[in-house]
PDB file of C-alpha atoms in Angstrom:
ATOM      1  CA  UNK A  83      43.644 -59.094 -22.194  1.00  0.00           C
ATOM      2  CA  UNK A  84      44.650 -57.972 -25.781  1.00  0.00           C
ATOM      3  CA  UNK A  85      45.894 -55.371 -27.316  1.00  0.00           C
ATOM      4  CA  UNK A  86      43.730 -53.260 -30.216  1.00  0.00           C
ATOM      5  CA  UNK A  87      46.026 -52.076 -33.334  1.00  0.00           C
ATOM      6  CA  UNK A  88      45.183 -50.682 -36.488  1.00  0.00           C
ATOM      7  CA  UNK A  89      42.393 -48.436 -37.638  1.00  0.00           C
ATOM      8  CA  UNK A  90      39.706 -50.429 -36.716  1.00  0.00           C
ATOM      9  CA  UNK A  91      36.832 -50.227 -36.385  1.00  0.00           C
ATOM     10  CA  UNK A  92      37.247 -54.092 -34.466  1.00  0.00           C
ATOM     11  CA  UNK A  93      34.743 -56.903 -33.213  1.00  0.00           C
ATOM     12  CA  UNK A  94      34.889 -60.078 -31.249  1.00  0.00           C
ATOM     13  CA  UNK A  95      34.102 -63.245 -33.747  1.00  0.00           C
ATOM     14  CA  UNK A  96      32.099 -65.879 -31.363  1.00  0.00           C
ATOM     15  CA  UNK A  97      31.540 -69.458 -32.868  1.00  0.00           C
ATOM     16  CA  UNK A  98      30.266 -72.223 -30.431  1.00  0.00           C
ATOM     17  CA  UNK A  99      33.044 -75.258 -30.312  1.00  0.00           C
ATOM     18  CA  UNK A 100      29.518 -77.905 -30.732  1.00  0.00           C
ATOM     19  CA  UNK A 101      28.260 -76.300 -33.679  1.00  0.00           C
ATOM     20  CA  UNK A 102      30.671 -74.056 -36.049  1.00  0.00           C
ATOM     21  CA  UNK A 103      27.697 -73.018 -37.475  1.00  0.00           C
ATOM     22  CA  UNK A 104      26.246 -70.844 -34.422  1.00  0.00           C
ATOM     23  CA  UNK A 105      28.559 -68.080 -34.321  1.00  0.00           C
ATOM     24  CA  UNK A 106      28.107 -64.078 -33.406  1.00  0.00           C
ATOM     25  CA  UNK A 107      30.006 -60.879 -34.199  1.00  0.00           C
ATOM     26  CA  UNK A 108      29.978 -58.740 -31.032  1.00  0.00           C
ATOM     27  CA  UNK A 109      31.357 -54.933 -32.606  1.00  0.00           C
ATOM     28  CA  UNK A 110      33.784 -53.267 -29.641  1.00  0.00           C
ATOM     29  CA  UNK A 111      32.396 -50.150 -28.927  1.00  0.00           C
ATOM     30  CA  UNK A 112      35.173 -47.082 -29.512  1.00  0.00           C
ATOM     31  CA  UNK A 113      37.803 -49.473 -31.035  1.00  0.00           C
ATOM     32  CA  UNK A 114      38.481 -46.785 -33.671  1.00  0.00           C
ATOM     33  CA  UNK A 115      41.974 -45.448 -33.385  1.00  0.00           C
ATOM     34  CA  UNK A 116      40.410 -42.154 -33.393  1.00  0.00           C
ATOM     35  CA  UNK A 117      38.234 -43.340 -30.280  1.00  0.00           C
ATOM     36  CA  UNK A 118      41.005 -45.227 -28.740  1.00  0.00           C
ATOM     37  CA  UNK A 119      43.712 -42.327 -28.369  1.00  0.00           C
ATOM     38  CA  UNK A 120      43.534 -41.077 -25.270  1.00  0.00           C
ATOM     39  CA  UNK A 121      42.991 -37.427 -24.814  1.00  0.00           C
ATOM     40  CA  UNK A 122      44.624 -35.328 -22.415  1.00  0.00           C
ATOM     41  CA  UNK A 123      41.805 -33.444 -20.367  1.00  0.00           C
ATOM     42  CA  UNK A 124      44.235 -31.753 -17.637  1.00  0.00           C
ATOM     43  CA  UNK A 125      47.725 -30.519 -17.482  1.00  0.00           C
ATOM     44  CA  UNK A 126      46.852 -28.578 -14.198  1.00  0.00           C
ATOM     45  CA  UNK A 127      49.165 -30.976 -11.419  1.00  0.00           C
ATOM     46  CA  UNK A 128      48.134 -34.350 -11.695  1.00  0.00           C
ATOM     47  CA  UNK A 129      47.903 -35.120 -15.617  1.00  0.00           C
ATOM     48  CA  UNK A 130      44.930 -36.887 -16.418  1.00  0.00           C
ATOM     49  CA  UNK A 131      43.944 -38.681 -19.997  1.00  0.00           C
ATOM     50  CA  UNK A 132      40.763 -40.653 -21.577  1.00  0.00           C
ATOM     51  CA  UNK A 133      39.694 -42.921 -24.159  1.00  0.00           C
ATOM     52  CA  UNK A 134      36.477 -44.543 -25.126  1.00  0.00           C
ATOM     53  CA  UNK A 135      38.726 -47.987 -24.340  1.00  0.00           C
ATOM     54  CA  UNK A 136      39.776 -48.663 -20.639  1.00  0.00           C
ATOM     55  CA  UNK A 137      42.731 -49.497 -19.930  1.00  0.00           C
ATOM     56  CA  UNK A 138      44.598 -51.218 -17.056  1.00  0.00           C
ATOM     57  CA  UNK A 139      44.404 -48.132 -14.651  1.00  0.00           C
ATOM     58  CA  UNK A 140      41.430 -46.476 -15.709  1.00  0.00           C
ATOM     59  CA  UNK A 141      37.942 -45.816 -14.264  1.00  0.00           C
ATOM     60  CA  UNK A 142      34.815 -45.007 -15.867  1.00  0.00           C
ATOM     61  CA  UNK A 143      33.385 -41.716 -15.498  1.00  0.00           C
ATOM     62  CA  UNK A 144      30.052 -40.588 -17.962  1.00  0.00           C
ATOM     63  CA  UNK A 145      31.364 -43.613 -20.836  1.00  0.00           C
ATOM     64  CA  UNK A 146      35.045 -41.739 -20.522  1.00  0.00           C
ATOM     65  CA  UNK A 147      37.654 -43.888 -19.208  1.00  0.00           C
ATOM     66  CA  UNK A 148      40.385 -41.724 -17.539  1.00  0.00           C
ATOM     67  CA  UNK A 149      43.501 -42.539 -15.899  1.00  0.00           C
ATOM     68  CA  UNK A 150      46.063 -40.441 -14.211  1.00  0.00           C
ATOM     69  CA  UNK A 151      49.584 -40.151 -15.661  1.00  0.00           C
ATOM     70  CA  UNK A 152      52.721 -38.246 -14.786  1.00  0.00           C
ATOM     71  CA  UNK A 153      52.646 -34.535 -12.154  1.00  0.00           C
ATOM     72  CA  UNK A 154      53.615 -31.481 -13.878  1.00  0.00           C
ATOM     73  CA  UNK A 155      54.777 -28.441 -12.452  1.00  0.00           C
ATOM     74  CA  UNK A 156      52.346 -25.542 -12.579  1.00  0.00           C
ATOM     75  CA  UNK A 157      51.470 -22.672 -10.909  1.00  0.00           C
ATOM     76  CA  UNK A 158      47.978 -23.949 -10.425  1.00  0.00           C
ATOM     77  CA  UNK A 159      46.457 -27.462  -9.819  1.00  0.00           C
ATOM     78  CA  UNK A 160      43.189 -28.973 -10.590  1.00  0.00           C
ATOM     79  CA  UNK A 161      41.867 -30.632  -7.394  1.00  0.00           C
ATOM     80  CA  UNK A 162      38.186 -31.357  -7.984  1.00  0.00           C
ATOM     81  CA  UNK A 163      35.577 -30.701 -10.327  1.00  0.00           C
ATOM     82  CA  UNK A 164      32.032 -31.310  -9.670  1.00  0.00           C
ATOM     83  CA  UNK A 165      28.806 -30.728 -11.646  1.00  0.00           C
ATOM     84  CA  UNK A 166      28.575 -26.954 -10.867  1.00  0.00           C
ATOM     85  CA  UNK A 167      32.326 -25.864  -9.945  1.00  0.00           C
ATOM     86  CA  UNK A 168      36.046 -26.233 -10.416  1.00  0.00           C
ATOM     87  CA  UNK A 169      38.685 -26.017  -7.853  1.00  0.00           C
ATOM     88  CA  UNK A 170      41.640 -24.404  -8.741  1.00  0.00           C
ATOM     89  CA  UNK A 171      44.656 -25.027  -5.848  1.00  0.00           C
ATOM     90  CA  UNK A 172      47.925 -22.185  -6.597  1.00  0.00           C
ATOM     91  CA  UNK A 173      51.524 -24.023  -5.883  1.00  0.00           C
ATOM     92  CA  UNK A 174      53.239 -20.356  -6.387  1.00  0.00           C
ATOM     93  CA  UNK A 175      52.114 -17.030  -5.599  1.00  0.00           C
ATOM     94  CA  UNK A 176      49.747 -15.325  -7.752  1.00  0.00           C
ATOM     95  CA  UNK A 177      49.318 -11.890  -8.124  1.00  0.00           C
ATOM     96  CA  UNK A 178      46.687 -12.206 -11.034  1.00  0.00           C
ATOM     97  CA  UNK A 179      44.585 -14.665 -13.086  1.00  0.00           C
ATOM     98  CA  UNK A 180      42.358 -15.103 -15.820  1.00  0.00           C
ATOM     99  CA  UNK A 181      40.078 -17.750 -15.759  1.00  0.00           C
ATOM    100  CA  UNK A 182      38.539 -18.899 -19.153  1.00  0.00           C
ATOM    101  CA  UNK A 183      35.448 -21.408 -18.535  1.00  0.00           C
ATOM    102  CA  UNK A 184      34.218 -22.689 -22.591  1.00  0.00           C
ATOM    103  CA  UNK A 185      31.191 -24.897 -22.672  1.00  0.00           C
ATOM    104  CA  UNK A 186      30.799 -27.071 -25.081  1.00  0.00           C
ATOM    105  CA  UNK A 187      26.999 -27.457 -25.166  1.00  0.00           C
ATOM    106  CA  UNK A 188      26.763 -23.758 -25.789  1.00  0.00           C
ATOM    107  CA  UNK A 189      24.759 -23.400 -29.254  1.00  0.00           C
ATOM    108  CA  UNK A 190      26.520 -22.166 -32.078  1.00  0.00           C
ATOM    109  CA  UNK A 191      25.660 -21.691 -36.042  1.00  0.00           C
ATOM    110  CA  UNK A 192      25.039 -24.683 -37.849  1.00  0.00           C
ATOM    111  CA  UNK A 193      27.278 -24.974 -41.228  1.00  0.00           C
ATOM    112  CA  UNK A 194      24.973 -22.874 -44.059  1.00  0.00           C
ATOM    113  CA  UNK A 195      23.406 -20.284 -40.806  1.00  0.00           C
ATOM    114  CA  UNK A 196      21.877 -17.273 -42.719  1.00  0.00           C
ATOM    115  CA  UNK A 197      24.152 -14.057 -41.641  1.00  0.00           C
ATOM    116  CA  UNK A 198      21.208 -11.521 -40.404  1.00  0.00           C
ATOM    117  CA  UNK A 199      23.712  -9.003 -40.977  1.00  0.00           C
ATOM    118  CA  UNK A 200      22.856  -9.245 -44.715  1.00  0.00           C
ATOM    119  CA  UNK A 201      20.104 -11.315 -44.977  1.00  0.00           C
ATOM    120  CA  UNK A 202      16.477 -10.149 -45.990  1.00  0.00           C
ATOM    121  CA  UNK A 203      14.504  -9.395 -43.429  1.00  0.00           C
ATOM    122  CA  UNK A 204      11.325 -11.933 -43.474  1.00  0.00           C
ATOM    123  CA  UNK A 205       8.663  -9.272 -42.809  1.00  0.00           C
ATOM    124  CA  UNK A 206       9.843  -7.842 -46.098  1.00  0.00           C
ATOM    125  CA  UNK A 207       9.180 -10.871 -47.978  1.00  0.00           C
ATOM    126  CA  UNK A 208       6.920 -13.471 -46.301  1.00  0.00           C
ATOM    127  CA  UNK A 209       2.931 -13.291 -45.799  1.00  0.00           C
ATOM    128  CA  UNK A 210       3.041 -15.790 -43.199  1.00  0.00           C
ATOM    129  CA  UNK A 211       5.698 -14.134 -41.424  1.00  0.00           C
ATOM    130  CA  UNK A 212       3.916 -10.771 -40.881  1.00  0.00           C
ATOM    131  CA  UNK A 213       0.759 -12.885 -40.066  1.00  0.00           C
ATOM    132  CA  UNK A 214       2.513 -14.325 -36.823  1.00  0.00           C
ATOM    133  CA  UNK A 215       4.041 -10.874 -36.253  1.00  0.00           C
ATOM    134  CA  UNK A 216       0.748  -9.473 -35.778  1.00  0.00           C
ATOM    135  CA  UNK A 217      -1.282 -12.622 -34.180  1.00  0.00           C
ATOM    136  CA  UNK A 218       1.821 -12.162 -31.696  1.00  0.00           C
ATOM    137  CA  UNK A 219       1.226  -8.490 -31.300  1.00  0.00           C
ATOM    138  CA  UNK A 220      -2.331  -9.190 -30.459  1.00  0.00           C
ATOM    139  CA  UNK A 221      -1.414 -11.676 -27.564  1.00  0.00           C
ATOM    140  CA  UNK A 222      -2.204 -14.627 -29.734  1.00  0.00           C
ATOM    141  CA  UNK A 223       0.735 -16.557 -28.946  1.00  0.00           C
ATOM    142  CA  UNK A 224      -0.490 -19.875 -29.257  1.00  0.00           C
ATOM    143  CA  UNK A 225      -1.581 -19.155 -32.837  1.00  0.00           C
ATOM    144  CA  UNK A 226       1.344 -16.914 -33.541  1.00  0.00           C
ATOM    145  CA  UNK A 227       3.822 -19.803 -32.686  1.00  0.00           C
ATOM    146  CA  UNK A 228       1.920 -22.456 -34.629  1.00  0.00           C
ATOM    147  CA  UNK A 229       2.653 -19.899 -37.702  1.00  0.00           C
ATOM    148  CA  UNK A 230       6.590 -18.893 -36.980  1.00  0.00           C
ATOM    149  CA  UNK A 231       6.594 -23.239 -36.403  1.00  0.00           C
ATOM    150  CA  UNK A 232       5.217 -24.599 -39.937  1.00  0.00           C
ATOM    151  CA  UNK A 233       6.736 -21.941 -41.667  1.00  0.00           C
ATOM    152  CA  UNK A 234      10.609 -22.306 -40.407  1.00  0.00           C
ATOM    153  CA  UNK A 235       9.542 -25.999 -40.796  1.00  0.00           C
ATOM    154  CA  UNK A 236       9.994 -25.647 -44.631  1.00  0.00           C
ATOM    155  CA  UNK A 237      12.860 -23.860 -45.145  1.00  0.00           C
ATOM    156  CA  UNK A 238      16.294 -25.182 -45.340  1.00  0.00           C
ATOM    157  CA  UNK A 239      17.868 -21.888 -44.298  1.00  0.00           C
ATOM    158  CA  UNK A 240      15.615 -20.408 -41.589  1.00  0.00           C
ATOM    159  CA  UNK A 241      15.805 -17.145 -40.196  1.00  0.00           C
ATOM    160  CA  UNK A 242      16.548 -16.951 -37.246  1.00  0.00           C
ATOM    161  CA  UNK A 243      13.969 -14.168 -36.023  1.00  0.00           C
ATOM    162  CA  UNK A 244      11.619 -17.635 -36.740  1.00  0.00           C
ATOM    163  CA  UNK A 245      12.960 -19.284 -34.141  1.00  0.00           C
ATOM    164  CA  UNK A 246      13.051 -16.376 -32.090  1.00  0.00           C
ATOM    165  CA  UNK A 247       9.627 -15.500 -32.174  1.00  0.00           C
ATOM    166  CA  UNK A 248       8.995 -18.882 -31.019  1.00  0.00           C
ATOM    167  CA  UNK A 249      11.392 -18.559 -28.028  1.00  0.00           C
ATOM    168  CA  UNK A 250       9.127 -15.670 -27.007  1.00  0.00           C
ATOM    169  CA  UNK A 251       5.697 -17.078 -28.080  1.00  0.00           C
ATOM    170  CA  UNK A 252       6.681 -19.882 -25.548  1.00  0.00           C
ATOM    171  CA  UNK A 253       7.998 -17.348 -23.460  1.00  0.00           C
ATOM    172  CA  UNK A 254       4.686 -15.416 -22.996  1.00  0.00           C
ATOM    173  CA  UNK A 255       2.759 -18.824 -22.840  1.00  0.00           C
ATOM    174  CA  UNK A 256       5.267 -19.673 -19.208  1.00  0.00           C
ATOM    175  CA  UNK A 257       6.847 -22.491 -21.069  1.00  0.00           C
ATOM    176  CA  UNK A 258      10.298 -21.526 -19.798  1.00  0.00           C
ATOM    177  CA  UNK A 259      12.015 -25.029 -21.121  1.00  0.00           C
ATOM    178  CA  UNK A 260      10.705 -24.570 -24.652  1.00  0.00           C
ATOM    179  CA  UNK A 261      11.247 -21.326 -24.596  1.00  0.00           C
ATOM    180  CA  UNK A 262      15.251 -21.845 -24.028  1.00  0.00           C
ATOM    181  CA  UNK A 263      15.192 -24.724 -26.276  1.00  0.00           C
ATOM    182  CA  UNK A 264      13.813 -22.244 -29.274  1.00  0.00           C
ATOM    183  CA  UNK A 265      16.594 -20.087 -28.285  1.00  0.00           C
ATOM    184  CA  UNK A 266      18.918 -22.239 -28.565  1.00  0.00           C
ATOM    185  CA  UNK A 267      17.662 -22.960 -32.199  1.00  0.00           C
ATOM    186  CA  UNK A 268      17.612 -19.512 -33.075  1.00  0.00           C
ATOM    187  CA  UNK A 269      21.361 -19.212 -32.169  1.00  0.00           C
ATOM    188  CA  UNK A 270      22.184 -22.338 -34.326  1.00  0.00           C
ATOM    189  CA  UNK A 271      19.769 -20.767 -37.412  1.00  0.00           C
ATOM    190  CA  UNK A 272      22.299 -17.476 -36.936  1.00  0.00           C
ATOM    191  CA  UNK A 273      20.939 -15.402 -34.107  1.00  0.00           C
ATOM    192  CA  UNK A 274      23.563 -13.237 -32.821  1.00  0.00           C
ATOM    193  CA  UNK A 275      22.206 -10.428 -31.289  1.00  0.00           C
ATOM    194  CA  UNK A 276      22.440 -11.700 -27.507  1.00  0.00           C
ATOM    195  CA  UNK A 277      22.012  -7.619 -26.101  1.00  0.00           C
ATOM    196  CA  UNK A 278      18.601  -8.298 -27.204  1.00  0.00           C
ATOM    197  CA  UNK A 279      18.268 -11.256 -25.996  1.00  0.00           C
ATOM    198  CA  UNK A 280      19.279  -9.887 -22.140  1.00  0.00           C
ATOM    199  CA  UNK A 281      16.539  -6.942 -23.041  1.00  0.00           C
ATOM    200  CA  UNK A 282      13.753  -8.149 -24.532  1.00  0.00           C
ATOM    201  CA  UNK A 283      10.585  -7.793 -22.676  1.00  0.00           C
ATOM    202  CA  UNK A 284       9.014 -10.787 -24.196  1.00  0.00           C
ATOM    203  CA  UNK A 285      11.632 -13.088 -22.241  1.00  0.00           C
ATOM    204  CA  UNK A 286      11.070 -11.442 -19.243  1.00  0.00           C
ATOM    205  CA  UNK A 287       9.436 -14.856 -17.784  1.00  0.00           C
ATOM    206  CA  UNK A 288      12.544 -16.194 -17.973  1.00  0.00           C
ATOM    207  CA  UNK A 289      14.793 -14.167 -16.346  1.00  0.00           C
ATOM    208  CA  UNK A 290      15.909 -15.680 -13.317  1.00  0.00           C
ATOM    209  CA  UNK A 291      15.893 -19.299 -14.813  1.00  0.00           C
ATOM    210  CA  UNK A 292      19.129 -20.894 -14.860  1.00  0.00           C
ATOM    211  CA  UNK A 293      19.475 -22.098 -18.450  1.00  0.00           C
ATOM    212  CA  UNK A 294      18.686 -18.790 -19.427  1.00  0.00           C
ATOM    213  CA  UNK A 295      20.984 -16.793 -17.389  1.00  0.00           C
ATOM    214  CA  UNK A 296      23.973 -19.284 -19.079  1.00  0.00           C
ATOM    215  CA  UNK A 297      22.343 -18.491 -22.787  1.00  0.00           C
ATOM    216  CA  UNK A 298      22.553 -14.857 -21.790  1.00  0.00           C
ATOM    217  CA  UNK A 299      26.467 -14.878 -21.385  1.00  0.00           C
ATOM    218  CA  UNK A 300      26.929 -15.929 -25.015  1.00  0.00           C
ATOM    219  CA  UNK A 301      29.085 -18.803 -24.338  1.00  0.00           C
TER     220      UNK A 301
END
């Protein structure tokens, strides 16, 4: 066993003792010291830390090794967590809680998002734009998304309503995983409007479908 120090990032020099010419650099995955701090992921009871790096006392858990330190006293401990639910023990009594849950996959604007607060509408200023609107309109959906697709595919800024429009083209089509995956775009190209989202017709197909239900609650 050794000990990593210094920035890093480090690797293990091989060289065979029969030939000092045969030798291999093997780069230690997370050996950054940014990768390498541990990071405290609950203060809830039993305090519990990770790294990229294990250490003595850790186990693996998703490429996170985490280890359990010191108990603190709270009024609530974190006894399990699973893949769908926490559980959440009280040590004192409790007249009231609140209960913030953030996810960290939820989409958010990309760096540069246009604002469609203030932003120009597309229909006002793109041919191809008003082309899909209408192919859409029509129940052409196939054709409409093929046009909101190559056009948002050559802008650096897109619109969001681009992305959008796909979400529902691939909404109408009962393509319920692309559809939520456009969605998801048009959220990081600057969609905010999530009322409309809950409302629109167009997505009715998906209502009921788990990934959409968690896109609905805006994070």
């Amino acid at each position: 066993m050794f000990t990593l120090t210094g920035e890093g990032p480090h690797a293990i020099n091989v060289q065979l003792v029969n030939d000092p010419s045969r030798t291999a650099t093997v780069p230690i995955i997370g050996s950054r010291a940014a990768e390498r701090k541990q990071t405290t992921f609950s203060l809830l009871g039993t305090t519990v830390r990770g790294s990229l790096i294990p250490s003595q006392d850790s186990r693996s858990v998703r490429g996170i090794f985490l280890e359990e330190a010191t108990q603190s006293t709270t009024p609530f401990r974190l006894e399990k967590v699973d893949t769908t639910r926490a559980r959440l023990i009280a040590s004192a009594t409790v007249e009231s809680a609140c209960i913030v849950v953030i996810d960290h996959t939820f989409p958010s604007a990309r760096s540069g998002a246009i604002n469609p607060n203030i932003a120009t509408h597309p229909a006002n200023e793109d041919e191809i734009y008003r082309f899909g609107e209408k192919l859409f309109n029509d129940g052409r959906y196939a054709q409409a998304r093929v046009m909101f697709e190559e056009k948002r595919a050559t802008l650096i800024a897109p619109h969001p309503n681009y992305a959008y429009y796909i979400a529902c083209c691939y909404a109408r089509e009962g393509d319920r995983k692309k559809a939520v995956a456009a969605l998801r775009l048009a959220i990081e190209d600057g969609w905010i409007d999530f009322a409309h989202i809950i409302n629109d017709d167009d997505l009715a197909n998906l209502h009921d479908y788990p990934p959409y239900e968690m896109l609905k609650t805006g994070g």
